[in-house]
Structures are given as C-alpha cells and as structure tokens.
CSV table of C-alpha atoms in Angstrom, one decimal:
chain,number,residue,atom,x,y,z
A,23,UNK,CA,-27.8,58.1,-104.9
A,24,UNK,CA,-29.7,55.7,-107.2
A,25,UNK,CA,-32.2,57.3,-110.0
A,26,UNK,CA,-34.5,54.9,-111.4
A,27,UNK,CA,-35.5,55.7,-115.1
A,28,UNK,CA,-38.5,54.2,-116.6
A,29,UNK,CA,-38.7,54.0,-119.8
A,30,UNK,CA,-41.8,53.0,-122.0
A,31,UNK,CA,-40.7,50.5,-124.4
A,32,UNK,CA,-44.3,51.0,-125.8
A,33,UNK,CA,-43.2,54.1,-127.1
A,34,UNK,CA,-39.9,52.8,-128.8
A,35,UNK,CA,-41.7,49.9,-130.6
A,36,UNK,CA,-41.9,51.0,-134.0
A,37,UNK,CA,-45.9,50.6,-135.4
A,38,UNK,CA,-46.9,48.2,-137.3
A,39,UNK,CA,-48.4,50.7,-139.4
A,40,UNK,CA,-44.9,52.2,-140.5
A,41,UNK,CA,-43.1,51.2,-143.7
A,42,UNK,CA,-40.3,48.8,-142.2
A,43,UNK,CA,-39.1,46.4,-144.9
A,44,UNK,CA,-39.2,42.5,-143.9
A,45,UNK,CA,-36.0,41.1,-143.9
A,46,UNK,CA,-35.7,38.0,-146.6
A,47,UNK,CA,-35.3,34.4,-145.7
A,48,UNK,CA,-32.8,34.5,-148.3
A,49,UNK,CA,-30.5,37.2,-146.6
A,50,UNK,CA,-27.2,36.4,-145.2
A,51,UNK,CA,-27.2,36.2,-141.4
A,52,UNK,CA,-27.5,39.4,-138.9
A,53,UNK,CA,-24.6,41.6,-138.4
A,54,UNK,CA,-24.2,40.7,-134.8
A,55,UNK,CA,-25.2,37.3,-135.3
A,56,UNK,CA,-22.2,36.7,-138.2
A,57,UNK,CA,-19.6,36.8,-135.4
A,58,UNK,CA,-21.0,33.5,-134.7
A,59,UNK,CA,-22.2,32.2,-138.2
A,60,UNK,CA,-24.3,29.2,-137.8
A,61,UNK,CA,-23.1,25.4,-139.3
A,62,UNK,CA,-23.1,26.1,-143.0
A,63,UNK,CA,-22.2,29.7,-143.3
A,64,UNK,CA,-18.7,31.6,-143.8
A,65,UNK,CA,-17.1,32.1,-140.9
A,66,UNK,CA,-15.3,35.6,-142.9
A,67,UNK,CA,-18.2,37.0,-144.9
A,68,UNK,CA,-21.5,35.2,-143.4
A,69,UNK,CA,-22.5,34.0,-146.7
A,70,UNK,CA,-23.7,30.2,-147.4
A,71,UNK,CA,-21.3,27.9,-148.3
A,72,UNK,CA,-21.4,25.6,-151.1
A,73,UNK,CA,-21.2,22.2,-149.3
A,74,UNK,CA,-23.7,21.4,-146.8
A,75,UNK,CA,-21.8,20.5,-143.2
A,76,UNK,CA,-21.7,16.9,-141.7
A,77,UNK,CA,-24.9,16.2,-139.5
A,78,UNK,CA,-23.6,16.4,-136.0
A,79,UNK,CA,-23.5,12.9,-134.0
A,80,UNK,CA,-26.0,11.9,-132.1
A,81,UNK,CA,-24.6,12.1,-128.2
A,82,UNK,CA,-24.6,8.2,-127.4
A,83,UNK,CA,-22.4,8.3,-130.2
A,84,UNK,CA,-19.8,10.6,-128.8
A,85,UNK,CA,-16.6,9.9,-127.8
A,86,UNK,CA,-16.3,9.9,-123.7
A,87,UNK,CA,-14.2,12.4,-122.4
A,88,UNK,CA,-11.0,11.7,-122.0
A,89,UNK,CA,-9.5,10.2,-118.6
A,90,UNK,CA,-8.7,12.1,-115.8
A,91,UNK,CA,-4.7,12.6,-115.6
A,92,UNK,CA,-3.5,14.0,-112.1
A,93,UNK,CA,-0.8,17.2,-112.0
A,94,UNK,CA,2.0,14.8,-111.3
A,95,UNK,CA,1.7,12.4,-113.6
A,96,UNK,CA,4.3,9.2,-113.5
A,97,UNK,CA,7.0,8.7,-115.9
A,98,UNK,CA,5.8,6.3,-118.9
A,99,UNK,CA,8.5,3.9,-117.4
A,100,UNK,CA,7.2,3.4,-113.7
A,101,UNK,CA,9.5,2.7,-111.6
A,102,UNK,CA,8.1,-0.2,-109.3
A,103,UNK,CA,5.8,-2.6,-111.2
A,104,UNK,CA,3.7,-2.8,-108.2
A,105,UNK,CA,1.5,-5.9,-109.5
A,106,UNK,CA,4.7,-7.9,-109.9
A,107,UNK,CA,6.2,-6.8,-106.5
A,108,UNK,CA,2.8,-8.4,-104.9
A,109,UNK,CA,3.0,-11.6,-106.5
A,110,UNK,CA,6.9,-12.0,-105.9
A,111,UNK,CA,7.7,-14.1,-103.1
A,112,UNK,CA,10.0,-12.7,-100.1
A,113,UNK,CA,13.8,-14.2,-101.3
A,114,UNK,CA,15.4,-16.3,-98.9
A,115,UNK,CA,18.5,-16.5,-97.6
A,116,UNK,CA,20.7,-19.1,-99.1
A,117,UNK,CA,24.3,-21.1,-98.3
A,118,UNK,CA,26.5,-19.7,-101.0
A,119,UNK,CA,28.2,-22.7,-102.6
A,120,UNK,CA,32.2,-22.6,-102.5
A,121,UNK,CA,33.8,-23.8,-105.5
A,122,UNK,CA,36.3,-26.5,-105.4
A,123,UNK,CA,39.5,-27.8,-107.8
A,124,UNK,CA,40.2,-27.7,-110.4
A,125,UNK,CA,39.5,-24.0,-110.6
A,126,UNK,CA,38.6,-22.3,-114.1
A,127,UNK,CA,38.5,-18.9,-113.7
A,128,UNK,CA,37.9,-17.0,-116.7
A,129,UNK,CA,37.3,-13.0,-118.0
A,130,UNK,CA,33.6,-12.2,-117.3
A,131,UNK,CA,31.6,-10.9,-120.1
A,132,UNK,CA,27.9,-9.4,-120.3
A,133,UNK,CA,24.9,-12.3,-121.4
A,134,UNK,CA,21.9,-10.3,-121.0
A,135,UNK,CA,20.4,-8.4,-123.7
A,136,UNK,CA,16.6,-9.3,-124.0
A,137,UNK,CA,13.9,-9.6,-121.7
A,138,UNK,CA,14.1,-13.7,-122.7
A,139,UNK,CA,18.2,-13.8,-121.0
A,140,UNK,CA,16.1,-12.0,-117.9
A,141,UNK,CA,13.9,-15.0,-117.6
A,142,UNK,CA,16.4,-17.2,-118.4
A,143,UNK,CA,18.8,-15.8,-115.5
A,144,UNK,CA,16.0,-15.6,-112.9
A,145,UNK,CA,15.1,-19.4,-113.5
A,146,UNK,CA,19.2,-20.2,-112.8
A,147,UNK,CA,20.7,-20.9,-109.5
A,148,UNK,CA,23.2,-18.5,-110.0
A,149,UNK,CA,20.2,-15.8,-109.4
A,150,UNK,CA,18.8,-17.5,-106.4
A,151,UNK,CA,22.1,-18.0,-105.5
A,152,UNK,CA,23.1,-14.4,-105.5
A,153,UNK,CA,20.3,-13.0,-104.1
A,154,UNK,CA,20.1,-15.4,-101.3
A,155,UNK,CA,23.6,-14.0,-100.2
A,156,UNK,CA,21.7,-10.5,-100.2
A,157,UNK,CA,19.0,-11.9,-97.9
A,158,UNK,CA,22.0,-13.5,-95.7
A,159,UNK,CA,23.5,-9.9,-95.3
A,160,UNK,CA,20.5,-8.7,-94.8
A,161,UNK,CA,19.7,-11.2,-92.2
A,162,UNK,CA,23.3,-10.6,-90.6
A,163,UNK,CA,22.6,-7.0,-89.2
A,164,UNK,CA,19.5,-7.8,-87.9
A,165,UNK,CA,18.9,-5.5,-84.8
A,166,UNK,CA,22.6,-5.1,-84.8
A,167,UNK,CA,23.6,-1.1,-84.9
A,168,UNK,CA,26.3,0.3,-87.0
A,169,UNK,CA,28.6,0.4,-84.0
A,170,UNK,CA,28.2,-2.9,-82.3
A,171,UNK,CA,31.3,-5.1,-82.1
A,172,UNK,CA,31.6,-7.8,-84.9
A,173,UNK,CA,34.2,-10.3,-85.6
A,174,UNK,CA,36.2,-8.4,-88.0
A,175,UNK,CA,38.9,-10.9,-90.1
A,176,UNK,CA,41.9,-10.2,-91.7
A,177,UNK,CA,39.9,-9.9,-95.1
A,178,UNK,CA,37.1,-7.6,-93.7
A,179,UNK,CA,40.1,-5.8,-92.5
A,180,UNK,CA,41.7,-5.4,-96.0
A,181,UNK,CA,38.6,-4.5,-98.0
A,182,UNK,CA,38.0,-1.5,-95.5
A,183,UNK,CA,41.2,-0.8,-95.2
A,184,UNK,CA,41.3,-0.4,-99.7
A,185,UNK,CA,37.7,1.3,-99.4
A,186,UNK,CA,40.0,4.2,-97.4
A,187,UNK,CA,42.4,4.3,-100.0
A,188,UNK,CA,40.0,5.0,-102.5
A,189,UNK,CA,38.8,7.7,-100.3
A,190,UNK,CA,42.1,8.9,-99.9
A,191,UNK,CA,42.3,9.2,-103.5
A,192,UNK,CA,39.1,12.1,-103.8
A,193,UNK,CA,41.6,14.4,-101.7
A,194,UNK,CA,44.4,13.9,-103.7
A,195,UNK,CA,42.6,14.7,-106.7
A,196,UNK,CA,40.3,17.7,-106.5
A,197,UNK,CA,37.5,18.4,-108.9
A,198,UNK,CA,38.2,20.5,-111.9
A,199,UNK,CA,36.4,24.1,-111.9
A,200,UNK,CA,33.6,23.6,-114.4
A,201,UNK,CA,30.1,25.0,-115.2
A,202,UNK,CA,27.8,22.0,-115.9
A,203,UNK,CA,26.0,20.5,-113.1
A,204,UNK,CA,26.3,17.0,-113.6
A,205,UNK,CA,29.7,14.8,-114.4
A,206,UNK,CA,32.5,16.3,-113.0
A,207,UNK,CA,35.6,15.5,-115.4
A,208,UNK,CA,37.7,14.8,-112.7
A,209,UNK,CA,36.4,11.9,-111.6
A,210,UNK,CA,37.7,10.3,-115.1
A,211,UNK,CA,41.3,10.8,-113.4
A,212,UNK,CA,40.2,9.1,-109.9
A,213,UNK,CA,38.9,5.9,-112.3
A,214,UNK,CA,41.7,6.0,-114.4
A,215,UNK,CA,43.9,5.8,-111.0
A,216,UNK,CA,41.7,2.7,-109.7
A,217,UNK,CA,42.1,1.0,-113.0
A,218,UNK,CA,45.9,1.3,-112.4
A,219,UNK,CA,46.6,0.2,-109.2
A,220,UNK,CA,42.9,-1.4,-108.2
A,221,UNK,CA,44.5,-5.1,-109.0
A,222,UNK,CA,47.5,-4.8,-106.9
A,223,UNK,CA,45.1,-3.8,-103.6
A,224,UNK,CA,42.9,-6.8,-103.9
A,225,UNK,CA,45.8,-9.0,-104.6
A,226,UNK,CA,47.2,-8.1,-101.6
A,227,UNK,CA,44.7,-10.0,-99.2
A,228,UNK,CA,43.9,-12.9,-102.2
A,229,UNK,CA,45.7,-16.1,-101.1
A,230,UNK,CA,48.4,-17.8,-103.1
A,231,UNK,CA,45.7,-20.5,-104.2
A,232,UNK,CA,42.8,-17.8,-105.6
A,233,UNK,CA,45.9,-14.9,-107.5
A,234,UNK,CA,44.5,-16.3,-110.7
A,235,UNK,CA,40.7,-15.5,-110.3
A,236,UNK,CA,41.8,-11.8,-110.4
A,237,UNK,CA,41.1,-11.8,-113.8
A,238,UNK,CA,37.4,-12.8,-113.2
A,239,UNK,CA,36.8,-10.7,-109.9
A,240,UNK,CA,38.3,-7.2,-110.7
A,241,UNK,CA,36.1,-6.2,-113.7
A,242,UNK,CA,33.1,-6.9,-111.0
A,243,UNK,CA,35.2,-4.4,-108.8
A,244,UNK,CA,35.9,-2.0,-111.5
A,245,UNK,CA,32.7,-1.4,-111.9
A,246,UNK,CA,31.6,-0.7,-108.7
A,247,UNK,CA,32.0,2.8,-108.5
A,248,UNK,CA,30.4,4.6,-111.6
A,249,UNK,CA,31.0,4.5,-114.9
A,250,UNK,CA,34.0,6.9,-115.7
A,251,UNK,CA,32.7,7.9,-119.5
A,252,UNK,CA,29.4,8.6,-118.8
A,253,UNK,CA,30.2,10.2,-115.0
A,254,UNK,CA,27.4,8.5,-113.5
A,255,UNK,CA,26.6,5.4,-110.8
A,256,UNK,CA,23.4,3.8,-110.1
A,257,UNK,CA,22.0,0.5,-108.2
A,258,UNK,CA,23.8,-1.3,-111.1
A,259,UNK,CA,27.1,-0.2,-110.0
A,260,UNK,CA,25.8,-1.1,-106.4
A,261,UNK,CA,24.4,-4.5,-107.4
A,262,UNK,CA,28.1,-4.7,-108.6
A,263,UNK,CA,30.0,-4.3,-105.4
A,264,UNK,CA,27.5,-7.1,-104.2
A,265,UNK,CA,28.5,-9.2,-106.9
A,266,UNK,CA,32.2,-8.6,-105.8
A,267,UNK,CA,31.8,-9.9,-102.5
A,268,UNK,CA,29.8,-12.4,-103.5
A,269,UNK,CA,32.8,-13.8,-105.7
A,270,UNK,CA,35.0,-13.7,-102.8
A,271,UNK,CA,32.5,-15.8,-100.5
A,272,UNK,CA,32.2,-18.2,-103.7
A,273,UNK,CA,36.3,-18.6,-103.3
A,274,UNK,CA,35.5,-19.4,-99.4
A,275,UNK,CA,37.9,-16.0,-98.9
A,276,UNK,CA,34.7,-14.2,-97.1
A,277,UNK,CA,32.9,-16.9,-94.5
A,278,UNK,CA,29.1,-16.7,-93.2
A,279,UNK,CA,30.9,-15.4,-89.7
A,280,UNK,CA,31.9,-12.7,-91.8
A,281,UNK,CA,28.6,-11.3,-93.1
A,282,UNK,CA,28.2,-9.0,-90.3
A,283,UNK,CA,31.3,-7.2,-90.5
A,284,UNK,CA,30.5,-6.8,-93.8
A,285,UNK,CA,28.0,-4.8,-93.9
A,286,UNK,CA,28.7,-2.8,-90.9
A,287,UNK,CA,32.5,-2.5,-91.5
A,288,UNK,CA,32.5,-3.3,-95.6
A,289,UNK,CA,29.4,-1.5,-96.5
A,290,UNK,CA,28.8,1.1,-94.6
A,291,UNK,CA,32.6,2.0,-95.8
A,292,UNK,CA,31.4,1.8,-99.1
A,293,UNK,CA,28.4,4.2,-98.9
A,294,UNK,CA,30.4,6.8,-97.5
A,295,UNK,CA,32.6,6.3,-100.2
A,296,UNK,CA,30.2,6.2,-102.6
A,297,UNK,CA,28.1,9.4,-101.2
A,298,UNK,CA,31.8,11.4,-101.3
A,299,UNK,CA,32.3,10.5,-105.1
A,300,UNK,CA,28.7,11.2,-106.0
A,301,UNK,CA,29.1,15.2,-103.8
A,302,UNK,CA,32.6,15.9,-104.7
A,303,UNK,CA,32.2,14.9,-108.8
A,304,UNK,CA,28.7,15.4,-109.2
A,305,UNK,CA,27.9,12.0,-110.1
A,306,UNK,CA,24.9,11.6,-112.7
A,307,UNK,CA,22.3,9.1,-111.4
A,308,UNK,CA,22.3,5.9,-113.8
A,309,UNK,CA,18.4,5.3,-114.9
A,310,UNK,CA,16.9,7.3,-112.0
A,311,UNK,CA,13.3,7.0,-111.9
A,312,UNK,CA,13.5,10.6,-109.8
A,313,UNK,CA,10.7,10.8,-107.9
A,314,UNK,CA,9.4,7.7,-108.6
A,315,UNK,CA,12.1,5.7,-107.7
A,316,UNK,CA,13.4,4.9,-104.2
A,317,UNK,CA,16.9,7.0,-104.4
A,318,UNK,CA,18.6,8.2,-107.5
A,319,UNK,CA,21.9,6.0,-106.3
A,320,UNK,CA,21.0,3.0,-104.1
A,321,UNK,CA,19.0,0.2,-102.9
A,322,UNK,CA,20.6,-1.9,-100.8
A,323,UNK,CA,21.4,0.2,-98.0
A,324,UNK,CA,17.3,0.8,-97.2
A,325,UNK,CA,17.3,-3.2,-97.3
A,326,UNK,CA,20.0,-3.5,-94.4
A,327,UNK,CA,19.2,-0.5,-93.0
A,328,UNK,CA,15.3,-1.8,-92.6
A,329,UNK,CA,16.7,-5.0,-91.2
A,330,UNK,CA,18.7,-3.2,-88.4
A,331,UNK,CA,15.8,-2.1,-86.9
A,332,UNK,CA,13.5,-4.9,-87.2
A,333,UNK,CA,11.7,-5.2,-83.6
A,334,UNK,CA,13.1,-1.9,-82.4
A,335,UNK,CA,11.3,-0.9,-79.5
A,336,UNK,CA,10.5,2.8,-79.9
A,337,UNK,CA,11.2,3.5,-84.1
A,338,UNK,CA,9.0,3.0,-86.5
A,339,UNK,CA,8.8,3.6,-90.2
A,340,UNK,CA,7.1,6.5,-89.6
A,341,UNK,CA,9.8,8.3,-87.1
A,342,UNK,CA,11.9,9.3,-90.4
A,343,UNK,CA,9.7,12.5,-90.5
A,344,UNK,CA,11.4,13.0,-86.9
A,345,UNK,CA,14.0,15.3,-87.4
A,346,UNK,CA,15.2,14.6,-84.2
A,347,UNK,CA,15.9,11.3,-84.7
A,348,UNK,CA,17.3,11.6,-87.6
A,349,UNK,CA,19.9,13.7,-86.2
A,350,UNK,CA,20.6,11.2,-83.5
A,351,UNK,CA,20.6,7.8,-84.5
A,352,UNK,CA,21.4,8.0,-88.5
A,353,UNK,CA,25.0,7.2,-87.4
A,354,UNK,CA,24.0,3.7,-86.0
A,355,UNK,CA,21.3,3.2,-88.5
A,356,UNK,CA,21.4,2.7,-92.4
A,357,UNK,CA,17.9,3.6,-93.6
A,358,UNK,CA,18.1,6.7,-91.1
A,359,UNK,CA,21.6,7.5,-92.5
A,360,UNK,CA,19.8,7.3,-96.2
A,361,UNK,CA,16.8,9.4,-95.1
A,362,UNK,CA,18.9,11.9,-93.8
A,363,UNK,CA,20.9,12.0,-96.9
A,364,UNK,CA,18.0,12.5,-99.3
A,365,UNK,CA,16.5,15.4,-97.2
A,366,UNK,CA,20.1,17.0,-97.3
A,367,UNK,CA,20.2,16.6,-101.1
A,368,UNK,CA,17.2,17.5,-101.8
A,369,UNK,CA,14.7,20.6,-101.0
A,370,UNK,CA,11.1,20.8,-101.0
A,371,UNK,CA,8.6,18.7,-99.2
A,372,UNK,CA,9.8,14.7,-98.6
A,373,UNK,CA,6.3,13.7,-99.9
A,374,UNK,CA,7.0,15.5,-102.8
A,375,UNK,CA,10.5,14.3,-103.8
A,376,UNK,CA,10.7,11.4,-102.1
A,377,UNK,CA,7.3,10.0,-102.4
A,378,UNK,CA,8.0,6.6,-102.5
A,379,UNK,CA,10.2,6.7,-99.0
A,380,UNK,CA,7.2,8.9,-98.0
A,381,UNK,CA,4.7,5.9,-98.5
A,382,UNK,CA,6.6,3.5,-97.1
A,383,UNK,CA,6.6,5.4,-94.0
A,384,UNK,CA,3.1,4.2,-93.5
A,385,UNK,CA,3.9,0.6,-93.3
A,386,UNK,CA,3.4,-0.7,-89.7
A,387,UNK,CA,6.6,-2.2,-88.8
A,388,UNK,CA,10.3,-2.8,-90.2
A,389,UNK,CA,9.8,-6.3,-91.1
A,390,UNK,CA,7.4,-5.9,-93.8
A,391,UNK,CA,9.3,-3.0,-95.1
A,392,UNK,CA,12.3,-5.5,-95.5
A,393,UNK,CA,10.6,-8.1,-96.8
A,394,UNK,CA,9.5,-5.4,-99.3
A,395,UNK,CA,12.3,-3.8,-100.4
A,396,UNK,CA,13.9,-7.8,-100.6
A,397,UNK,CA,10.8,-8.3,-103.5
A,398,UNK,CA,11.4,-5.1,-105.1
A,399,UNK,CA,15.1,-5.5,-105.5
A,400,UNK,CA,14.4,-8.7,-107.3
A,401,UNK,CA,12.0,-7.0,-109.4
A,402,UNK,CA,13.4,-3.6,-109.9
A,403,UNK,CA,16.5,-4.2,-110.3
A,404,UNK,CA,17.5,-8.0,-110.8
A,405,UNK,CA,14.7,-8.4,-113.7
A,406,UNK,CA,15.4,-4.8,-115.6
A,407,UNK,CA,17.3,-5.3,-118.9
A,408,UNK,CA,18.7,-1.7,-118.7
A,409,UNK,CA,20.6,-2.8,-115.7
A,410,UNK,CA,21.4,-6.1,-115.9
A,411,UNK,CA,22.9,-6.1,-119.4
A,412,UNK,CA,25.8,-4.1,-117.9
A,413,UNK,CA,26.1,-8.0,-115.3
A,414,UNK,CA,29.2,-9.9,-116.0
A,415,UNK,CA,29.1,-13.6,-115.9
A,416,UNK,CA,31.9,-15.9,-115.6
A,417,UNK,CA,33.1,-18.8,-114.0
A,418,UNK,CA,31.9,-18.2,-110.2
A,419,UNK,CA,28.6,-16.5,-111.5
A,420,UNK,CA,27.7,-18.8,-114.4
A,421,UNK,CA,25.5,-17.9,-117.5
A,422,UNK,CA,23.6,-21.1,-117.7
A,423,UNK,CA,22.4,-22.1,-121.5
C-alpha cells in the first residue's frame, strides 16, 4: 500500500516578517557545502586561504587525454618489427661455397656486439651465405613428409646416429628432485658429459683430411643444446645447430643431395632431442618474447615444417585449430608437430598464448607463410644483437672487416 503525503511547503517557509539573521558575504562557507570547499578555501577548516589559486586553463589549452592502451598490452621490446619484415625481401636459396687448400682452420670467437657489427654482418657474404643454406633446407622438404624415403649417407647416418646418443644420455642421467620451476641442475651434468666426449663422436665420421677443423666446428656444436650455466636454450642455440651443419657442407662433408635427409633424418632428430632436454630439465627459454613471440624455443622447424606442406591438397594454415588433424598427421609434418607441441605445453585458449601462430593461421596458403617466416628469421633473429653476439666466427664463417 502506497500513502501519498502532501505536504505544504507554504507552511514550512519561514516569513519574511520573522527575525532570521542574513548570513555575511564574509562568512566561511556552509557546513554542507565545506565537504566540498570551493578553489581558494581550506579543504580542513573551510576558511580562505592566504594565496589566491592558479586560474584554471582554458580547455583548448588542455592536455588530450591520454591514448587508449588495450588489456594486453605488448612487451616494450616487440617481438616481430613488423615494418621491417614487410620491406625484407624473401632470402634465396644459395650454393654453399666449399673451401679448398690450404685449409686454416682456427678457434671461433664472438664479433658482434653493437647494432653497427649487425649491419656490418648482414652486408657480408658469409650472412647471405648462411641463410641461403637455410632457404636450401627449406627448399629440400618441400612437399616431402617426415617419412618419405631420402638418400640417407654415411654422414647423415652418423649425425643421427650421435643425436641418439645424446638422447641416450637424458636416461642415464635423471633430473635431480628440486622445487624451482625452471633450470633443472641436472642438466649441468648431461652438458658437462657432452663437453667430454662430444669431440670424439664427431671425429668419428670427419675424414682424415678435415680432423683438424674440429677445433673450429665443435664450439658451434657445443652450443647447440642450451647453455648449461644459465639452464636455458633459445633460437640462438637453434641458429647454432644450423651453423654446425653449415660448417660441415662448407668442408664438402654434407652434399646438396644431402639436404633432405637432413632435415627429415638430422632435424627432426634434433627437435626431439631438443623437446626431451627442454621437458625432462625444465629448460628456461633464452629471450622469449612469450606471447609475442612465435615459440619460446624455436624457429626453424615452422620454416620447414611450412615448406612441407606447400601445395598440399586438403591442409591449410588454418587446419591447425583441427584437433583431428593434429593428432593424425603431426608425425609426418613439422609445423603440425610444433602446433601440437605448444597446445600440449601450454593451457588456455591458442589465441591467447599463442597469438602469433593464431594469426598466421589466417594466411591463405603455405607458401606465403614460408616466405614469411624465411623474412622474419632474417629479421628476428639474424639482425638481433642479444642473439647474435653469442655467433662464433671463424675460418669457414668469416667476420669480414
């Protein structure tokens, strides 16, 4: 039930007639209204204060608001200068150049400490050089699965056959019961075991003429599996492992014929070597951009595994939100095999954590997305100093003044 009350405020007004005292101009503010004291006035007591406030500006002369910054904001270093990625042109394949006598092999050292040494080795021919033989790999699996026969030499053989070792190795020596998350210390005892007997395996398939470039091509090789005093491994580390091969093909010890076994005997050996050190030790990503990067670990694998399936008849970039296929085919296909990985690594929604992968799902067809990841391989990883000043140049990958 609703009363409604009338009241007469007639009635309430007091008369002018009555005896109410006039309140003076010089009076400090109103009781209610000193909660709120107007510009010049106390905020605790009401009362005037002695300086006279600023005048307030004028609004053309107000600052704009500020700019709109969106919930998930990128790190202040992003991770894919997408300007430069643009204007880069697609790398080429190129003919590696095999040295000749009189061979001067020598102890690789690091030259690159500035963004200057970057310009200066992305203006040399051992750069082009170098990356060409990444295109050449790349260009070797083309439409080729994981499984299909390849000619498989005696030194293809003996690479795999030392990547199994190394695997070999993880069993024998377990991780140590720890709390932290990241860097298990056991993996110092694995890298400890590869810098003792890591020569003797790679002289084993060197021939009599090449023993003495060991000392040149084993730091490359030493460094391709993490760093053992920081516990961690990164595209670096990857870029690394290229670097090794690429000495060997300098030497004329791996041939063009051999490119395809390399990445579908060598490589895809080394990622599941690589993905057992990084689960069983907890490797640390090295300079992960985390979600803004394209995996916290590697690179190269998405730019073979995108050439694999170049004209592929029914998969698309987009069928890596297919679970199905996923499941299916990530044994015969690299960039599916990577996908997979991430999603088993990783909770949450894919466009969240991954959302890099994510947008290049939207590109129509595999070769753009190789020709992609090709220009931002060069860019990303090729041109940053924090990467590069860990590269070794020597003899077969000269520094050039």
């Amino acid at each position: 039930i609703v009363v409604y009350v009338s009241v007469n405020t007639a009635k309430m007004e007091p008369s002018k007639s009555q005896n109410t005292p006039e309140k003076s101009t010089s009076e400090a503010p109103a009781t209610v209204a000193s909660a709120f004291p107007p510009s010049g006035y106390c905020t605790n007591c009401g009362g005037p204060t002695i300086s006279e406030p600023p005048p307030l500006a004028s609004f053309p002369e107000m600052s704009p608001p500020p700019n709109y910054r969106p919930i998930r904001a990128p790190a202040i270093n992003l991770p894919h200068n997408s300007q430069a990625i643009i204007l880069s042109p697609v790398p080429h394949a190129e003919q590696v150049p095999v040295v000749t006598p009189p061979y001067q092999f020598e102890t690789p050292v690091k030259r690159i400490h500035s963004p200057d040494d970057i310009r200066r080795f992305q203006e040399s021919a051992s750069c082009k050089n170098f990356l060409g033989f990444v295109v050449s790999l790349s260009e070797s699996i083309r439409g080729h699965k994981i499984s299909d026969p390849c000619e498989i030499s005696p030194t293809v053989a003996a690479i795999v056959s030392i990547l199994e070792t190394l695997l070999q190795w993880i069993d024998e020596i377990p991780p140590a019961q720890q709390s932290a998350r990241y860097g298990n210390v056991s993996f110092r005892s694995w890298h400890e075991r590869l810098g003792e007997r890591g020569e003797s395996l790679i002289l084993e398939f060197l021939p009599e003429e090449f023993k003495e470039s060991i000392v040149e091509i084993v730091p490359y090789f030493f460094d391709s599996f993490g760093n053992s005093s920081r516990i961690d491994y990164g595209t670096g580390h990857e870029t690394n492992f290229a670097a090794w091969l690429y000495c060997l093909a300098r030497m004329g010890i791996v041939k063009e014929e051999d490119y395809h076994g390399l990445v579908a005997r060598v490589f895809v050996k080394y990622l599941e070597l690589m993905r057992k050190l990084q689960m069983v030790y907890c490797l640390e990503p090295a300079g992960s951009h985390g979600v803004w990067g394209l995996d916290d670990y590697h690179f190269l694998p998405f730019i073979f595994g995108s050439s694999q399936l170049i004209d592929h008849k029914y998969m698309k970039p987009k069928s890596i939100h297919n679970d199905d296929i996923l499941e299916n085919f990530s044994s015969e296909f690299m960039y599916l095999s990577c996908i997979a990985f991430v999603k088993k690594v990783k909770k949450g929604l894919f466009a969240e954590h991954s959302p890099l992968l994510d947008d290049i799902s939207g590109v129509p067809n595999w070769k753009k997305v190789n020709s992609g990841l090709l220009k931002m391989y060069k860019v990303e990883v090729l041109e940053k100093v924090p990467i590069m000043q860990h590269f070794l140049f020597g003899w077969l990958i000269k520094w050039e003044e």
